JSON list of C-alpha atoms in Angstrom, two decimals:
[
{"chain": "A", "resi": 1375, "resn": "UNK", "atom": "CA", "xyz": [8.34, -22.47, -16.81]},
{"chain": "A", "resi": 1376, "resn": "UNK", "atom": "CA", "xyz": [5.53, -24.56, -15.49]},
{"chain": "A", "resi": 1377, "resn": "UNK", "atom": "CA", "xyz": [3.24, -24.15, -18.50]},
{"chain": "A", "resi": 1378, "resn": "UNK", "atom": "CA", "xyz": [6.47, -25.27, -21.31]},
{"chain": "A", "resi": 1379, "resn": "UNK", "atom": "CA", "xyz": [5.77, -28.94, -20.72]},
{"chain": "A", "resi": 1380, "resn": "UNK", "atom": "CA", "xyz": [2.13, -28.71, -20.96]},
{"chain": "A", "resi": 1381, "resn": "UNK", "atom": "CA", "xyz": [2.77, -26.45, -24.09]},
{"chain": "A", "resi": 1382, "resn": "UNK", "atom": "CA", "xyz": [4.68, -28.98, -25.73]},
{"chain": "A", "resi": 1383, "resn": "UNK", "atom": "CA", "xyz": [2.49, -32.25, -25.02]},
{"chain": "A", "resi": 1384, "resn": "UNK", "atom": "CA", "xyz": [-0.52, -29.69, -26.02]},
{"chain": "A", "resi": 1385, "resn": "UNK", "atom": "CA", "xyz": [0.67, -28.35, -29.41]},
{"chain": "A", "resi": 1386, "resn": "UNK", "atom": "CA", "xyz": [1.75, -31.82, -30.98]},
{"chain": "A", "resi": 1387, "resn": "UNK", "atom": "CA", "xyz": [-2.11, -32.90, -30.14]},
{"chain": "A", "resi": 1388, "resn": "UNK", "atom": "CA", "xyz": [-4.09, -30.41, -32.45]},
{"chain": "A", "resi": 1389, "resn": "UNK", "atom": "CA", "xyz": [-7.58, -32.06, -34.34]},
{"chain": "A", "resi": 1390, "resn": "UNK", "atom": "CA", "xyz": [-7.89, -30.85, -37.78]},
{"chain": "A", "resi": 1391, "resn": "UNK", "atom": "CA", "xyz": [-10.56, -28.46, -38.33]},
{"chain": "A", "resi": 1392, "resn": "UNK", "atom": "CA", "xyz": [-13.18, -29.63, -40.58]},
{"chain": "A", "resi": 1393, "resn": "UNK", "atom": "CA", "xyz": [-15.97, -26.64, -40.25]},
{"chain": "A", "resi": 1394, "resn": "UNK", "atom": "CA", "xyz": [-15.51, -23.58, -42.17]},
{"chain": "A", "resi": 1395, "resn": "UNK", "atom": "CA", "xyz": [-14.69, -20.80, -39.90]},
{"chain": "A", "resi": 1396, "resn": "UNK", "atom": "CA", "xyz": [-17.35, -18.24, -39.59]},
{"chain": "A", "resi": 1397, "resn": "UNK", "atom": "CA", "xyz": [-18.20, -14.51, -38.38]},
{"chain": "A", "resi": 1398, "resn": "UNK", "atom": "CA", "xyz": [-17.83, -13.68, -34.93]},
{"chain": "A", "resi": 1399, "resn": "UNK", "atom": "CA", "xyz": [-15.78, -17.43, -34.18]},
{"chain": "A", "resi": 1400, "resn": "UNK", "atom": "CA", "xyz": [-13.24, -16.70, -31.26]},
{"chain": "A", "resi": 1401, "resn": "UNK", "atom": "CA", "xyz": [-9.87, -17.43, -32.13]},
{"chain": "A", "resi": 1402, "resn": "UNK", "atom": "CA", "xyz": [-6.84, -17.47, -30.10]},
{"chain": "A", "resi": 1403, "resn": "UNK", "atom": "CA", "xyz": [-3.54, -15.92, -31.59]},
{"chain": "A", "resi": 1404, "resn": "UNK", "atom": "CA", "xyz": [-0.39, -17.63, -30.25]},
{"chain": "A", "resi": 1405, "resn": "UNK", "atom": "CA", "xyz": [2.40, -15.66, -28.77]},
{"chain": "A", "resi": 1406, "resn": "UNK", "atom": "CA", "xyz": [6.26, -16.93, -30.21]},
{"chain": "A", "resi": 1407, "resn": "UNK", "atom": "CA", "xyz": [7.05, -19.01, -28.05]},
{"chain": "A", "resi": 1408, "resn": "UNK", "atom": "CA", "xyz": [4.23, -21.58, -29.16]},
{"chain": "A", "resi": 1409, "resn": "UNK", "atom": "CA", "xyz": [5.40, -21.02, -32.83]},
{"chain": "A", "resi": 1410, "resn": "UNK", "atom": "CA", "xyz": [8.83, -22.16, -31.88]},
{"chain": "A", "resi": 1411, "resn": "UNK", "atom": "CA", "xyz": [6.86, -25.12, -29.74]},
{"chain": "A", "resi": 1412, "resn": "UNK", "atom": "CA", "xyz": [5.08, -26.15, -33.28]},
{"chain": "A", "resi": 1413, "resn": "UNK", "atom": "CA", "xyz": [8.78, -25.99, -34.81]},
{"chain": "A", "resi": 1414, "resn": "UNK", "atom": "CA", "xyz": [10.28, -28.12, -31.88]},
{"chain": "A", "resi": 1415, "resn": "UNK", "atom": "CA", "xyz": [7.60, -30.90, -32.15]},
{"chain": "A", "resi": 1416, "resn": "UNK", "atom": "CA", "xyz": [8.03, -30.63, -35.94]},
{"chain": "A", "resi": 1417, "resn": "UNK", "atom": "CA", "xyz": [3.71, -30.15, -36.23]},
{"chain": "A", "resi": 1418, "resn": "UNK", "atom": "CA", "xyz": [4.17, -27.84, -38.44]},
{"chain": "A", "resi": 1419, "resn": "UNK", "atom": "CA", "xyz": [2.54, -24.05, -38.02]},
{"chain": "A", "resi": 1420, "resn": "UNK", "atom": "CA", "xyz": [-1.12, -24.14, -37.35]},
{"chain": "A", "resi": 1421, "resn": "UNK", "atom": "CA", "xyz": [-3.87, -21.32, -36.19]},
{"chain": "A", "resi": 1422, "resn": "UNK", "atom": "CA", "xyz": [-6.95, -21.61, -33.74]},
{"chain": "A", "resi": 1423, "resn": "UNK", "atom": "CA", "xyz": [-8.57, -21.01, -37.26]},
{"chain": "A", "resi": 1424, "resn": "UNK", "atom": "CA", "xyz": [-7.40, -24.21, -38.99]},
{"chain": "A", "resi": 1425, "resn": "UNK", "atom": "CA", "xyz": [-7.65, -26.18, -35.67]},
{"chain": "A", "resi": 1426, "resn": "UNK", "atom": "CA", "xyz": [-9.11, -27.73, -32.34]},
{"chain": "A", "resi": 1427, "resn": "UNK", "atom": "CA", "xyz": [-6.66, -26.58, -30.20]},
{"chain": "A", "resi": 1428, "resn": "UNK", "atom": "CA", "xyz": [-5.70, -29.88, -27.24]},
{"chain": "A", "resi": 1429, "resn": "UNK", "atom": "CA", "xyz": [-7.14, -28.86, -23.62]},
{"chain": "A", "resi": 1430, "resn": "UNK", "atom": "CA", "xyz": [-3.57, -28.88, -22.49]},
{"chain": "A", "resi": 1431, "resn": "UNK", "atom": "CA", "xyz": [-2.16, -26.90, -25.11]},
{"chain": "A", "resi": 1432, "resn": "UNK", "atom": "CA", "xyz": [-5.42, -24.47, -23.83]},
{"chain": "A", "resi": 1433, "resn": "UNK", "atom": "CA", "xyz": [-3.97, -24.31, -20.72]},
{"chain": "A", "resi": 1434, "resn": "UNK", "atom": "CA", "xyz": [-0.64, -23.89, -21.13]},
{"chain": "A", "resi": 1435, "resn": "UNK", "atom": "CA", "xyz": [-2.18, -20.77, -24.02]},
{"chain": "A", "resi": 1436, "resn": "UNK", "atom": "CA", "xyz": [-3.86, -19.15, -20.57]},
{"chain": "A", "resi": 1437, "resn": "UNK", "atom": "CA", "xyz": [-0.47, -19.34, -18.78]},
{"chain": "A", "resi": 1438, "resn": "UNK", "atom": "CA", "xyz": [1.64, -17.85, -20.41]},
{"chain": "A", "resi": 1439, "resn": "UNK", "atom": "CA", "xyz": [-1.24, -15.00, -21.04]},
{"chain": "A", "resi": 1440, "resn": "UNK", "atom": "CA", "xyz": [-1.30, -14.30, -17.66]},
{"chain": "A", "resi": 1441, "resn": "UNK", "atom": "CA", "xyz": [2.29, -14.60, -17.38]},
{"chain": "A", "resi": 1442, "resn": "UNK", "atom": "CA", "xyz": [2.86, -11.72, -20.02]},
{"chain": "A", "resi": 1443, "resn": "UNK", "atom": "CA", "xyz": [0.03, -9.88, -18.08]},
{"chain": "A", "resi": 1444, "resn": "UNK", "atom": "CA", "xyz": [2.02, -10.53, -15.25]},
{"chain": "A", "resi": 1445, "resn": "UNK", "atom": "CA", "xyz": [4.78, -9.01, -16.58]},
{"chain": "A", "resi": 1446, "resn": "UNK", "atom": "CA", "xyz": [3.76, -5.87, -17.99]},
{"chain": "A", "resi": 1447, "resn": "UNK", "atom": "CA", "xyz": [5.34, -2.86, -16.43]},
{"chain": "A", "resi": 1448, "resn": "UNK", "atom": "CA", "xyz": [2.99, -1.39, -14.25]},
{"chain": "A", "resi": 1449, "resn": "UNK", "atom": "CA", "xyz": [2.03, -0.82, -10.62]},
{"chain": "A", "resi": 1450, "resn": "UNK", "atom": "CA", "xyz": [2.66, -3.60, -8.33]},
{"chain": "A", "resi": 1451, "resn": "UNK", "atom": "CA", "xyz": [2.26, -6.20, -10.74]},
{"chain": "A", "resi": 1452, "resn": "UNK", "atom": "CA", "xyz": [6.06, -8.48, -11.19]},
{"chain": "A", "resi": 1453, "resn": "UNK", "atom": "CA", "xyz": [7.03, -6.35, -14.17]},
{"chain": "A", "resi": 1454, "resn": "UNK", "atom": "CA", "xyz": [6.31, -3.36, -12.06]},
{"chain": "A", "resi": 1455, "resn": "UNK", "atom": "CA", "xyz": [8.47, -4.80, -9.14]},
{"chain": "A", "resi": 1456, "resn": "UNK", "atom": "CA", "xyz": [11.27, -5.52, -12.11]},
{"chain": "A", "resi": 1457, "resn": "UNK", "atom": "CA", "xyz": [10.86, -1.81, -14.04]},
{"chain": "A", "resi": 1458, "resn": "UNK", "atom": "CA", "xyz": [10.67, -0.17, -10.45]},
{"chain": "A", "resi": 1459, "resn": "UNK", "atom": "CA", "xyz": [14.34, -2.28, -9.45]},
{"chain": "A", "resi": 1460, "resn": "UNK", "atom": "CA", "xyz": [15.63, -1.14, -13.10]},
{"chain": "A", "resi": 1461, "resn": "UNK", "atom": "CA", "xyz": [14.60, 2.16, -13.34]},
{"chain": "A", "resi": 1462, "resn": "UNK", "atom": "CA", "xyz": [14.01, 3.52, -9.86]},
{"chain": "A", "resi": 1463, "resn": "UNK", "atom": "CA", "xyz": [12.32, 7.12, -9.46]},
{"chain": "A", "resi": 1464, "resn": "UNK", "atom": "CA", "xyz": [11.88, 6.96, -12.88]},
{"chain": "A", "resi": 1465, "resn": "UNK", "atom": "CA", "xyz": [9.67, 3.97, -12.83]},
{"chain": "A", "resi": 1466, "resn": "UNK", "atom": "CA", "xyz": [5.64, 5.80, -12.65]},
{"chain": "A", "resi": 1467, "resn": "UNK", "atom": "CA", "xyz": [6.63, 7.23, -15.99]},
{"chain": "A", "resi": 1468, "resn": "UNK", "atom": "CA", "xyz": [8.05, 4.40, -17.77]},
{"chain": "A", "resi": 1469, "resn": "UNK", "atom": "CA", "xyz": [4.79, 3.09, -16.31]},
{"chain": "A", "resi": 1470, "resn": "UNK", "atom": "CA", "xyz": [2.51, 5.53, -17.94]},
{"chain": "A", "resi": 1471, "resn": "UNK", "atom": "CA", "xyz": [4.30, 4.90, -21.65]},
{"chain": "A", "resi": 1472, "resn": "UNK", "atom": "CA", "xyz": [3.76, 1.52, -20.95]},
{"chain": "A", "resi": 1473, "resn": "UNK", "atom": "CA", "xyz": [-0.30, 1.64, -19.92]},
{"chain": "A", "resi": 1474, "resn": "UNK", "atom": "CA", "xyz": [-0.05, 4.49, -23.23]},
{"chain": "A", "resi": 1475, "resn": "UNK", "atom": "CA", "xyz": [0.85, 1.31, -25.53]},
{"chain": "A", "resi": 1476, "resn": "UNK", "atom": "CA", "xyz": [-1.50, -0.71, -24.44]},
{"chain": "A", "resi": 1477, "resn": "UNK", "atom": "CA", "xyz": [-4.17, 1.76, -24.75]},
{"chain": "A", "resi": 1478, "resn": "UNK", "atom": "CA", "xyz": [-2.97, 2.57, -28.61]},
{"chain": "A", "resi": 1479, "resn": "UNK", "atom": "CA", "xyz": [-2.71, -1.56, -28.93]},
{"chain": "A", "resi": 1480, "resn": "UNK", "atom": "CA", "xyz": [-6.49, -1.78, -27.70]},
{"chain": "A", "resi": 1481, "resn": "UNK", "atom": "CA", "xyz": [-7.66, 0.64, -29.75]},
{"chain": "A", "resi": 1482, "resn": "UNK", "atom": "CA", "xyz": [-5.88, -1.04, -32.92]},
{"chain": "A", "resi": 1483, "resn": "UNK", "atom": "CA", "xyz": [-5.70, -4.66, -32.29]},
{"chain": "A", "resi": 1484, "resn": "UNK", "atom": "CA", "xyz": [-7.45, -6.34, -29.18]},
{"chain": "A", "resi": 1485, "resn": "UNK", "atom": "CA", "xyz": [-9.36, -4.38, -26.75]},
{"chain": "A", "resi": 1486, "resn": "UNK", "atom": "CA", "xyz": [-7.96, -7.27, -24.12]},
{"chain": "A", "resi": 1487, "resn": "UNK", "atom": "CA", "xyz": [-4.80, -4.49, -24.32]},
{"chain": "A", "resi": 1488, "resn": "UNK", "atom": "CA", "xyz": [-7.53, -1.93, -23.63]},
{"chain": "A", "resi": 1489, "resn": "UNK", "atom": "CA", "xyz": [-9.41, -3.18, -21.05]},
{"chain": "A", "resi": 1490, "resn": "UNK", "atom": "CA", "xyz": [-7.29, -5.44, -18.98]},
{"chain": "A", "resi": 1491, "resn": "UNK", "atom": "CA", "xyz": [-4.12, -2.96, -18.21]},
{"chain": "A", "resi": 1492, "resn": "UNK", "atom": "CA", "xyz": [-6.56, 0.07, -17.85]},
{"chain": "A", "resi": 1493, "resn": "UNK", "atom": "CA", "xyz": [-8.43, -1.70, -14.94]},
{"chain": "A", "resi": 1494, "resn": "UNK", "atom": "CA", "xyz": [-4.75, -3.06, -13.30]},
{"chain": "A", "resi": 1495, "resn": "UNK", "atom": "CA", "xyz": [-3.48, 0.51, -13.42]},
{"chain": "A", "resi": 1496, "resn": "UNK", "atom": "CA", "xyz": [-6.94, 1.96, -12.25]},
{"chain": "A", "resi": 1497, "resn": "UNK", "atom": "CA", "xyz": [-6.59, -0.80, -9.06]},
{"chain": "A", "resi": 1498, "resn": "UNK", "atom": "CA", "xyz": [-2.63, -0.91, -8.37]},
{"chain": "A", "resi": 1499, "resn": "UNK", "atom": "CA", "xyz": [-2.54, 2.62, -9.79]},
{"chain": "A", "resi": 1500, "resn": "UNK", "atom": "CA", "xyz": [0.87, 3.39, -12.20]},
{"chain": "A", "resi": 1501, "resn": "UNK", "atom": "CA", "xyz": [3.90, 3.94, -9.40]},
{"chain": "A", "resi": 1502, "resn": "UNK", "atom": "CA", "xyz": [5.27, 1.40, -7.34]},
{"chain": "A", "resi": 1503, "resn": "UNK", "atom": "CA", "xyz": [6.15, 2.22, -3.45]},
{"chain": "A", "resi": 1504, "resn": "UNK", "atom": "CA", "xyz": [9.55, 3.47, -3.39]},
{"chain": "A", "resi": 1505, "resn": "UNK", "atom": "CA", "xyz": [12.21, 1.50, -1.98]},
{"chain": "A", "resi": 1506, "resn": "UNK", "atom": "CA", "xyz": [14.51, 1.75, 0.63]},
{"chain": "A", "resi": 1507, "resn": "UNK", "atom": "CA", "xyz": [17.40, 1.91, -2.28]},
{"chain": "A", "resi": 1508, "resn": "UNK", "atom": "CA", "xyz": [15.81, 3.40, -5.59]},
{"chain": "A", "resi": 1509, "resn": "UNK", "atom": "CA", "xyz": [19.48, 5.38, -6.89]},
{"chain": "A", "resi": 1510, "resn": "UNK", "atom": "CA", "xyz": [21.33, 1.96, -6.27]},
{"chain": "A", "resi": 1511, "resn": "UNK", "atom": "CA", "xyz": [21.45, 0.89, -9.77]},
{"chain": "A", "resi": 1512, "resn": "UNK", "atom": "CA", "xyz": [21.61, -3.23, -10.77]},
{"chain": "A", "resi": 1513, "resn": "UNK", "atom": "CA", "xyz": [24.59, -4.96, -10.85]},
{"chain": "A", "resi": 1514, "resn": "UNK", "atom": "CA", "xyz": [25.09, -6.97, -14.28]},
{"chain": "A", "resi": 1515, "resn": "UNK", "atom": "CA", "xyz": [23.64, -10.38, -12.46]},
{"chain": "A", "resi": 1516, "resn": "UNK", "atom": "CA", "xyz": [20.02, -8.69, -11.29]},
{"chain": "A", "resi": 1517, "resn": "UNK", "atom": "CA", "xyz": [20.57, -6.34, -15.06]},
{"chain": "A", "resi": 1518, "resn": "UNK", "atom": "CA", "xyz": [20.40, -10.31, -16.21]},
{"chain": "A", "resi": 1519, "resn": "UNK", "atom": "CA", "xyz": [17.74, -11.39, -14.52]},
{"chain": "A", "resi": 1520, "resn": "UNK", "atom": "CA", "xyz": [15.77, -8.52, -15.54]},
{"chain": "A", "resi": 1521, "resn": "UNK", "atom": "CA", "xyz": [17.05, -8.25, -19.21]},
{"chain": "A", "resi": 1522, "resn": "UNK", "atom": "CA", "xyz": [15.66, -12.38, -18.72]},
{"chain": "A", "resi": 1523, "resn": "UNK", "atom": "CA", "xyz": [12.27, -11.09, -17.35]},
{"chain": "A", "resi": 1524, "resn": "UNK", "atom": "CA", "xyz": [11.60, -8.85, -20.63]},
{"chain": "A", "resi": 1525, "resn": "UNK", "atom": "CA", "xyz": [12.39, -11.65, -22.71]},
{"chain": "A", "resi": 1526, "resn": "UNK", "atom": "CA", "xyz": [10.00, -13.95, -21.20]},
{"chain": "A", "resi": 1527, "resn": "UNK", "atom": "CA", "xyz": [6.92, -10.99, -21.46]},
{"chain": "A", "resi": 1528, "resn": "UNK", "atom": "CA", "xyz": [8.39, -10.57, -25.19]},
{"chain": "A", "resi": 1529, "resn": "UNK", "atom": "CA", "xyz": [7.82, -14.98, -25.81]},
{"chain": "A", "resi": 1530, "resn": "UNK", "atom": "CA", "xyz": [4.51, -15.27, -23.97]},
{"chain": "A", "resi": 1531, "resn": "UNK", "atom": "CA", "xyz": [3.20, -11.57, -25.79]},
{"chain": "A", "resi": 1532, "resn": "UNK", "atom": "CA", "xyz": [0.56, -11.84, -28.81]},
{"chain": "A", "resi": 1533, "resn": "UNK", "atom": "CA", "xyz": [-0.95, -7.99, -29.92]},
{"chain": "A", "resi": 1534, "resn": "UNK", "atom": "CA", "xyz": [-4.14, -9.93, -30.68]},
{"chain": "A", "resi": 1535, "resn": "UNK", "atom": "CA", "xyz": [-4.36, -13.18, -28.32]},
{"chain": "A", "resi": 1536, "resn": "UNK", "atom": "CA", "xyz": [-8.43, -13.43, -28.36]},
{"chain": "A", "resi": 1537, "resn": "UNK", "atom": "CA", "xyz": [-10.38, -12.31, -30.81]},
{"chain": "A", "resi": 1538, "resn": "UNK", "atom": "CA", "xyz": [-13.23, -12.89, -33.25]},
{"chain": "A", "resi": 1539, "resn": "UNK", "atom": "CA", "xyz": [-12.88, -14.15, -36.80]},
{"chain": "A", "resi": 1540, "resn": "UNK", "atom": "CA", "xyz": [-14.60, -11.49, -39.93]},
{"chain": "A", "resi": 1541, "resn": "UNK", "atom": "CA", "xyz": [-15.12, -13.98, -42.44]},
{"chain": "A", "resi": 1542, "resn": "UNK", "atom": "CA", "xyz": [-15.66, -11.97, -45.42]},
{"chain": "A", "resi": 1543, "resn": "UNK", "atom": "CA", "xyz": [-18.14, -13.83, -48.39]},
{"chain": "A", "resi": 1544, "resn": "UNK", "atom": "CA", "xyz": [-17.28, -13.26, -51.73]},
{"chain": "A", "resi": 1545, "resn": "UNK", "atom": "CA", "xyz": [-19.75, -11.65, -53.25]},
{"chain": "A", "resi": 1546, "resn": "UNK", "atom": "CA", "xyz": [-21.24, -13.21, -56.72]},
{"chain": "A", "resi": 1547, "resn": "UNK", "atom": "CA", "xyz": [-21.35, -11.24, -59.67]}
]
């Protein structure tokens, strides 16, 4: 929640990008929750390819990345706390599907989804300790809150948030 106000003074600052974007350029895919920002402060939809992106907007950009990595379902990371409290024993699976994706998404979109959840698993490992009351299952207010928590790593989630532009040149015939 910190980063929404900085994400909202950020977006409606973009400068106009007036050099042609070129090969190996690093550009910054946004995740929904800026689109509906851009909506909100009526800007209009814009890419790190058609603009300078405003420091603040930046920075709010790198929260809620590390808020969705945050999130993701593994280990002892939050969304491993959240998956472990949903799930119970079942938890180091769901866990394994999970690191799965990200490998598939790494391979096919961004290698951050490669990388960055292979290492987390490697250091956490996949299971969370087991608690004290793992066949207790929620009750509809914590089934809320985590329901809530999947919604926020669904906003702040791009497949692709950093990588490098492939300008393609026409060739002349």
């Amino acid at each position: 929640f910190t980063a929404i106000p900085f994400l909202l003074y950020g977006v409606a600052r973009p400068r106009p990008s007036t050099q042609p974007l070129t090969d190996g350029t690093i550009l910054f895919d946004y995740p929904l929750i800026v689109r509906w920002a851009q909506h909100w402060m009526h800007v209009g939809p814009y890419t790190s390819a058609t603009v300078h992106e405003h420091p603040t907007f930046m920075a709010a950009w790198f929260g809620l990345f590390v808020t969705c990595l945050n999130l993701l379902p593994i280990g002892q990371l939050d969304g491993g706390h959240i998956l472990r409290a949903a799930t119970g024993k079942l938890q180091p699976k769901v866990s394994a599907v999970v690191l799965v994706l990200c490998v598939i998404a790494g391979v096919t979109s961004s290698p951050v989804w490669l990388v960055l959840p292979l290492l987390m698993a490697a250091v956490m490992g996949l299971a969370h300790p087991p608690v004290d009351d793992d066949n207790v299952p929620l009750d509809f207010g914590r089934t809320l809150v985590a329901l809530f928590c999947v919604a926020v790593f669904l906003l702040c989630f791009s497949l692709s948030p950093i990588r490098q532009a492939n300008v393609t040149v026409p060739v002349a015939s």
